[in-house]
CSV table of C-alpha atoms in Angstrom, one decimal:
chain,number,residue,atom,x,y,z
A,1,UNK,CA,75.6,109.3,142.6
A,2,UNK,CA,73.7,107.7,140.0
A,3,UNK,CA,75.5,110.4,137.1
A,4,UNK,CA,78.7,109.4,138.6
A,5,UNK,CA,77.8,105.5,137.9
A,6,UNK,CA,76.9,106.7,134.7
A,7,UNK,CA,79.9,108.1,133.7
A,8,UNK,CA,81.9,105.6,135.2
A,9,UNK,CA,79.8,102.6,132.9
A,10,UNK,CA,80.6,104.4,130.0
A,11,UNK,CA,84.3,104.8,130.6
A,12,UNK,CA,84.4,101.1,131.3
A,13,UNK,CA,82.7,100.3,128.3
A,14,UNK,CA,85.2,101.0,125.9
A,15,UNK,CA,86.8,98.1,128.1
A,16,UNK,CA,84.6,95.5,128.4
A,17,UNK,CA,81.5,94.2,126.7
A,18,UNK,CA,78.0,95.3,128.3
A,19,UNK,CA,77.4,91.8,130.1
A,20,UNK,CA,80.2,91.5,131.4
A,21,UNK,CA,79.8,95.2,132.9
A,22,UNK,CA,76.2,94.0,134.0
A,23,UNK,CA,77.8,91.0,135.9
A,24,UNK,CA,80.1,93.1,137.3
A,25,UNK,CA,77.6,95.9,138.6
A,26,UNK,CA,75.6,93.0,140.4
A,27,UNK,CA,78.6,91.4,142.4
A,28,UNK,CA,81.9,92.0,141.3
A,29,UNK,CA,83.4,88.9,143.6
A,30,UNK,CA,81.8,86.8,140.1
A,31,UNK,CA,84.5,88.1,138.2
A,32,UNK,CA,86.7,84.7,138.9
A,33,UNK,CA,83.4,83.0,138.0
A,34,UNK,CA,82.4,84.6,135.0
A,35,UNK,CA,84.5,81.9,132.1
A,36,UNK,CA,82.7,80.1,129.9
A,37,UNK,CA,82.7,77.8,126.9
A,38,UNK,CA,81.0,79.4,123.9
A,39,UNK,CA,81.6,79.0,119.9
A,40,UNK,CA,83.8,81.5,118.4
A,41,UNK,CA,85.0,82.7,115.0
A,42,UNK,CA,88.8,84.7,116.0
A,43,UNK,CA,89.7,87.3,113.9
A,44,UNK,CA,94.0,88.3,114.5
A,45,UNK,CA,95.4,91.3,112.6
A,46,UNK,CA,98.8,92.8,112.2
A,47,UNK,CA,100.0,95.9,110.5
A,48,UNK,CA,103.0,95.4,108.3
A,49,UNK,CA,105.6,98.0,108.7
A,50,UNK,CA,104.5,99.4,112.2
A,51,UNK,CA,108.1,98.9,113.4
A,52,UNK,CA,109.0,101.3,110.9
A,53,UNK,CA,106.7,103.5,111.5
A,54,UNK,CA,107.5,103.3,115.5
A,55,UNK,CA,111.1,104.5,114.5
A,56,UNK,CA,110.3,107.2,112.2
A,57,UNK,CA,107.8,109.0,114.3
A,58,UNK,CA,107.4,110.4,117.6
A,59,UNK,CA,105.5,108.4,120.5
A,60,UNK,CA,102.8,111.1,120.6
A,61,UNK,CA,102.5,110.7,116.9
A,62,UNK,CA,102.2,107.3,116.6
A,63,UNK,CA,99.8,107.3,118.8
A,64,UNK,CA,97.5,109.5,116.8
A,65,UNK,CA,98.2,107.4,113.8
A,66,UNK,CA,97.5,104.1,115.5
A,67,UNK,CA,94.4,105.4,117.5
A,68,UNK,CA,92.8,106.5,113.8
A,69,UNK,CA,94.2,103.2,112.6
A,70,UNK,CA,92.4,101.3,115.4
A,71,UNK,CA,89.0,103.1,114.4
A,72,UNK,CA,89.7,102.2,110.9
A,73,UNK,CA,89.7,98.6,111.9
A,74,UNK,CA,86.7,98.7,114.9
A,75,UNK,CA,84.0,100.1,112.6
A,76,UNK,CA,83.7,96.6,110.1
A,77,UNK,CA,84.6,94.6,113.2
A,78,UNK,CA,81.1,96.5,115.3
A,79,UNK,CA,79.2,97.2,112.2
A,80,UNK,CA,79.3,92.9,111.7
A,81,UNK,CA,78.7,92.4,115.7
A,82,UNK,CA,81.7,91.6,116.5
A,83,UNK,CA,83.9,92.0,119.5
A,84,UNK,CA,86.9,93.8,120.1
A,85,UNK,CA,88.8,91.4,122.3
A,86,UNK,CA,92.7,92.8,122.9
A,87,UNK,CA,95.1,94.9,121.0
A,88,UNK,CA,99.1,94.9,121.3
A,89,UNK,CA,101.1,97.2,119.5
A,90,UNK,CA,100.0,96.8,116.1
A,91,UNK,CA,97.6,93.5,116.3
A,92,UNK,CA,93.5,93.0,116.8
A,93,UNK,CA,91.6,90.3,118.3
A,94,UNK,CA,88.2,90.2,117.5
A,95,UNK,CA,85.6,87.8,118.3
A,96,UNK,CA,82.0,86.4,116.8
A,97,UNK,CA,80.5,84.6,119.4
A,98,UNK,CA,77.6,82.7,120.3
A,99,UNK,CA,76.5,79.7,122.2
A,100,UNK,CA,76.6,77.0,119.8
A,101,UNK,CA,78.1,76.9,116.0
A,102,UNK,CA,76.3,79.5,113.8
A,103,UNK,CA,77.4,80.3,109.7
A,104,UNK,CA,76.0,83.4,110.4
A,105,UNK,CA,78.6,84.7,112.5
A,106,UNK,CA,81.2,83.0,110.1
A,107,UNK,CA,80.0,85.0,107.3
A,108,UNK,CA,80.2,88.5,109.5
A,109,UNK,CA,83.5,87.6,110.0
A,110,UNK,CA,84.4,86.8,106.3
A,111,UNK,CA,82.2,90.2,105.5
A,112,UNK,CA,84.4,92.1,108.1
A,113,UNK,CA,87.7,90.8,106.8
A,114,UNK,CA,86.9,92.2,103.3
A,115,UNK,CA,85.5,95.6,104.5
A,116,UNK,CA,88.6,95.7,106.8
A,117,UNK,CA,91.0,95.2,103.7
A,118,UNK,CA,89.4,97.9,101.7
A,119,UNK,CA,88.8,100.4,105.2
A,120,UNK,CA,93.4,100.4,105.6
A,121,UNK,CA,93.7,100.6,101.6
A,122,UNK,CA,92.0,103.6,101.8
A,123,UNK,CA,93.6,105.1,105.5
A,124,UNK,CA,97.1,103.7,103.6
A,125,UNK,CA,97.0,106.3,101.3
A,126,UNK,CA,96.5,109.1,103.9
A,127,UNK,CA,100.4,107.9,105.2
A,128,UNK,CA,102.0,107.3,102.2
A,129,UNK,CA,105.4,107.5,104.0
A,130,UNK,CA,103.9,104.9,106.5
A,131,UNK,CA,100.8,102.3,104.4
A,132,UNK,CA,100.5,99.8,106.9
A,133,UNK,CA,99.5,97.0,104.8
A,134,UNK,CA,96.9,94.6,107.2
A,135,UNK,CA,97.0,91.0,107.2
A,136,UNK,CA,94.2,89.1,108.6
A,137,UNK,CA,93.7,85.4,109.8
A,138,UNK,CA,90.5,83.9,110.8
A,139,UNK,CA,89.5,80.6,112.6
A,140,UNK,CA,86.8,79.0,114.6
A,141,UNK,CA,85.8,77.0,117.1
A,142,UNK,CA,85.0,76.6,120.9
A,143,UNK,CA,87.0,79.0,123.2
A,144,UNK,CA,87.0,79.8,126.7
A,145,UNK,CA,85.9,83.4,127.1
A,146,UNK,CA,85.7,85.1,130.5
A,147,UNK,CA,87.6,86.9,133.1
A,148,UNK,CA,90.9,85.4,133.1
A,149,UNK,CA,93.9,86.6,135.3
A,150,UNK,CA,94.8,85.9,138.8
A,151,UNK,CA,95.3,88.3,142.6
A,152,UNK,CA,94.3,91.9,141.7
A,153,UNK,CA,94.4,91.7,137.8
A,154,UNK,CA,92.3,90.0,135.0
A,155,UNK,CA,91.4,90.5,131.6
A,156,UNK,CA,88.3,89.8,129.9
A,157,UNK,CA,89.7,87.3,127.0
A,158,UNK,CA,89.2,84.2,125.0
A,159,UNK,CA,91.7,81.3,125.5
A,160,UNK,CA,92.5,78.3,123.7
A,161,UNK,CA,93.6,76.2,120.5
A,162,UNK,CA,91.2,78.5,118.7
A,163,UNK,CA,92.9,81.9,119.5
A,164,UNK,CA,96.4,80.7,118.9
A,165,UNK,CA,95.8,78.7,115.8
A,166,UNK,CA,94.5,82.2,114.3
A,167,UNK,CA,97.6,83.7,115.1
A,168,UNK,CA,99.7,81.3,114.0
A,169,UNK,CA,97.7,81.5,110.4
A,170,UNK,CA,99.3,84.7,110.0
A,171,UNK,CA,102.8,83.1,109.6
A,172,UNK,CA,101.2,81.3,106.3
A,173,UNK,CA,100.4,85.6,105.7
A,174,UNK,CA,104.0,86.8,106.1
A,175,UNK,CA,104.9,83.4,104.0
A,176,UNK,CA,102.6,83.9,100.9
A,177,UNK,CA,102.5,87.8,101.4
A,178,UNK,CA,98.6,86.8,101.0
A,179,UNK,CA,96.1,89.5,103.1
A,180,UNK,CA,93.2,87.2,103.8
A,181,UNK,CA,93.6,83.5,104.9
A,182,UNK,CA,90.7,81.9,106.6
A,183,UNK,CA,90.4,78.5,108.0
A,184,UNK,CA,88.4,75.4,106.3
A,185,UNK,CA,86.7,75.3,109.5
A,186,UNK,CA,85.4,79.1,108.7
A,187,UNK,CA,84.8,79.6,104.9
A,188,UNK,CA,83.4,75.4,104.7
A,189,UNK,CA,80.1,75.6,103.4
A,190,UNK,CA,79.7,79.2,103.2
A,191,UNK,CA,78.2,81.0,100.1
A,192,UNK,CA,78.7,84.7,98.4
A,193,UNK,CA,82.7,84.7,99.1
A,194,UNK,CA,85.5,84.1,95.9
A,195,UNK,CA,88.0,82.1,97.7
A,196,UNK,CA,90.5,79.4,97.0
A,197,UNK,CA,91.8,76.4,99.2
A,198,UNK,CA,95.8,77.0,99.3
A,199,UNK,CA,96.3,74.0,100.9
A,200,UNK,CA,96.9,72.0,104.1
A,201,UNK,CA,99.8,73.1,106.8
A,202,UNK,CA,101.1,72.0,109.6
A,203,UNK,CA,102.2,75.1,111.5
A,204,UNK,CA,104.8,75.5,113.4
A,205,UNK,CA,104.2,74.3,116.9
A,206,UNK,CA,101.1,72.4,115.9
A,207,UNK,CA,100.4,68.8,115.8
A,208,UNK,CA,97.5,68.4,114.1
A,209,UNK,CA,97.0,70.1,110.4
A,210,UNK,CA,94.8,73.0,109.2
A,211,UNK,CA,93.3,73.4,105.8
A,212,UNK,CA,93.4,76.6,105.1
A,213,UNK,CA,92.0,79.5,102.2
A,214,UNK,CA,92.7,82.2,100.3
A,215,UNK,CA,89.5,84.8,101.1
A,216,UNK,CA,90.1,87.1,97.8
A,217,UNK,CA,86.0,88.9,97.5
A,218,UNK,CA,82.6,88.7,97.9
A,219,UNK,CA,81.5,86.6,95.0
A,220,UNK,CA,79.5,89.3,93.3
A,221,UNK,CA,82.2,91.5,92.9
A,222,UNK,CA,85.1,89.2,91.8
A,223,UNK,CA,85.6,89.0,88.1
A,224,UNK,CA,85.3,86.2,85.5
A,225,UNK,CA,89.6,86.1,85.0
A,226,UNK,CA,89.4,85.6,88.9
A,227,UNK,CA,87.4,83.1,89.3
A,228,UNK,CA,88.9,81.2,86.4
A,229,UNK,CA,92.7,81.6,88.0
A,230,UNK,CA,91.4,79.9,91.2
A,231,UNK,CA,89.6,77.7,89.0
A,232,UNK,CA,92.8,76.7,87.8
A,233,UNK,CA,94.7,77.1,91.2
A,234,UNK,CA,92.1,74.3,92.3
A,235,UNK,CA,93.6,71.9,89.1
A,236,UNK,CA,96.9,72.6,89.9
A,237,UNK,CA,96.3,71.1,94.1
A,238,UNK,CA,94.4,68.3,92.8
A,239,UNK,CA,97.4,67.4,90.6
A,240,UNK,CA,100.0,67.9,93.6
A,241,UNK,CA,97.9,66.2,96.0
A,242,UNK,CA,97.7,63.1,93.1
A,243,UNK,CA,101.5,63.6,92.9
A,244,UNK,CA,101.0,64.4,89.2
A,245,UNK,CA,104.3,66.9,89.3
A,246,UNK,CA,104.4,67.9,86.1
A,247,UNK,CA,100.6,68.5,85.6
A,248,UNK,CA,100.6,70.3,89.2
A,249,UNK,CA,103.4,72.8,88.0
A,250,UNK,CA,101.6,73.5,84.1
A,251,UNK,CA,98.7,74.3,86.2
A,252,UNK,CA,100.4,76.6,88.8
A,253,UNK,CA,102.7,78.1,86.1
A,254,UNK,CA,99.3,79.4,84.7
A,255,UNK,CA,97.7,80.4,88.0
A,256,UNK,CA,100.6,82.8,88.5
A,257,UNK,CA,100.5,84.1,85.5
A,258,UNK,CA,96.4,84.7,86.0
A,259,UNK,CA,97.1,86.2,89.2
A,260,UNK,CA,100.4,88.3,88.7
A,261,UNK,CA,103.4,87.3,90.5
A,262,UNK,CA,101.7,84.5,92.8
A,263,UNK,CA,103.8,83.6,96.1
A,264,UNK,CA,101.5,80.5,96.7
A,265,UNK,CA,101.9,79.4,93.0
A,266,UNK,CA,105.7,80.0,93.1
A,267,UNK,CA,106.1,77.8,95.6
A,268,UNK,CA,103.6,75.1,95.0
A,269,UNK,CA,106.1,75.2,91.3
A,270,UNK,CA,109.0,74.7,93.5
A,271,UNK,CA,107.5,71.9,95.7
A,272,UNK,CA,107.0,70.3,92.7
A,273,UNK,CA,110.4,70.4,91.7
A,274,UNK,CA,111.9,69.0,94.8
A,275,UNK,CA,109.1,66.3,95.0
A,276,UNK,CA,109.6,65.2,91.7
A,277,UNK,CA,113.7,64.7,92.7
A,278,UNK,CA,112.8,63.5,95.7
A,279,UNK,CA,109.2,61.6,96.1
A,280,UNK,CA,107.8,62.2,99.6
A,281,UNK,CA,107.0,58.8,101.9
A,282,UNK,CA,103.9,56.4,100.4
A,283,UNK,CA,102.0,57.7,103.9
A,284,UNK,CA,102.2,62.2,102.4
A,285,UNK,CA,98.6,63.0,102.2
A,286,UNK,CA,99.4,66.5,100.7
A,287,UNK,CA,100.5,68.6,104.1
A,288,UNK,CA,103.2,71.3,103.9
A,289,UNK,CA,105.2,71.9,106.9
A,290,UNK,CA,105.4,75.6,108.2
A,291,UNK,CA,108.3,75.8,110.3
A,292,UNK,CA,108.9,79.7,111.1
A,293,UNK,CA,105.6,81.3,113.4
């Protein structure tokens, strides 16, 4: 009996977290009980080109290549403590949690995000046919985390404005065809990370606007040209935000030429454009409208 309980714990543990497998060994009638408000740094990835690569390969097949894909991405996320929450399909939710705010846990994530980037670059070039380029959002805040579901079926998840406010970062990902954008309310105040503010978005479906940043290295491995083109990315938003048009677009001009065929800068050059033709309402405080999630 007690090998069979055993075995059984271990099979559900590549399910649920240890706790939550301790809570449910004591009295699983707690399960409806077991939500609770905790602070949480959400990490949401998705693979680029997996609908391809669902087309062009058998099930059995892709299911190889996304189970190896999956361990590629699980290993930072552990190594940094943090949680696996869900996966669908081709996306990760992973979770830093603890009872009250921590940096700590911010920094694993930003650590994780990195490693992560540099982990699928390298399992990329073992599918050449198939890379599956990942992008990666972060945010942070207080989420509900528990059992949630209802009748005969619950899930152990975090829920709230947290959750889907990292998701919806990932539009600004698709948008920018960035690979690392982290909230203000994660990278603020950190050290050791080269990163640059890209600006402040509404996002589609939102109300209330997000700062958000560029997460390019850790700061001891980024270059001086690097830190010099956000240096000057930085210069060209102060000019926007000042509604200095010309001055913004000189300025982002050069940051795409320091970066090489910047998205963000390209269209920072074109808002500039538009808002010089057309000056935005005496009450604009900077904040770009994302309309597609």
């Amino acid at each position: 009996v007690n090998r069979e309980r055993k075995n059984i714990r271990t099979a559900v543990g590549y399910y649920l977290p240890n706790h939550v497998i301790d809570q449910i060994a004591k009295n699983v009638t707690d399960l409806r009980e077991g939500s609770r408000l905790v602070y949480g740094v959400c990490m949401y990835t998705d693979a680029g080109q997996y609908s391809t690569l669902s087309e062009t390969v058998q099930p059995k097949e892709l299911g190889r290549i996304m189970n190896d894909y999956y361990q590629t991405l699980f290993e930072p996320v552990k190594r940094h403590g943090g949680l696996v929450s869900n996966v669908i399909g081709d996306s990760m939710l992973a979770l830093w949690i603890a009872a009250h705010p921590d940096p700590l846990l911010r920094h694993k994530a930003c650590l994780t995000a990195i490693d992560i980037e540099k982990a699928v670059s390298r399992f990329s070039q073992s599918f050449a046919l198939h890379p599956l380029a990942t992008r990666i959002s972060l945010h942070a805040g207080h989420i509900l985390l528990g059992n949630i579901g209802a009748v005969d079926h619950y899930e152990y998840r975090p829920i709230g404005d947290i959750v889907n406010t990292a998701t919806r970062v990932d539009s600004l990902n698709k948008f920018f065809g960035t690979h690392i954008l982290v909230s203000d309310k994660v990278i603020g105040q950190l050290e050791g990370f080269l990163a640059r503010e890209i600006g402040e978005f509404l996002l589609a479906g939102k109300t209330k606007s997000i700062v958000v940043h560029e997460l390019l290295s850790r700061l001891k491995d980024a270059t001086a040209s690097e830190r010099e083109a956000c240096e000057v990315f930085s210069e060209g938003l102060a000019a926007f935000r000042r509604r200095a048009w010309d001055g913004a677009a000189e300025k982002f001009r050069a940051a795409d030429e320091a970066f090489g065929k910047d998205k963000v800068s390209d269209h920072y050059i074109n808002l500039c454009g538009f808002y010089k033709a057309h000056e935005p309402a005496e009450t604009w405080a900077g904040v770009i409208q994302i309309e597609k999630k």
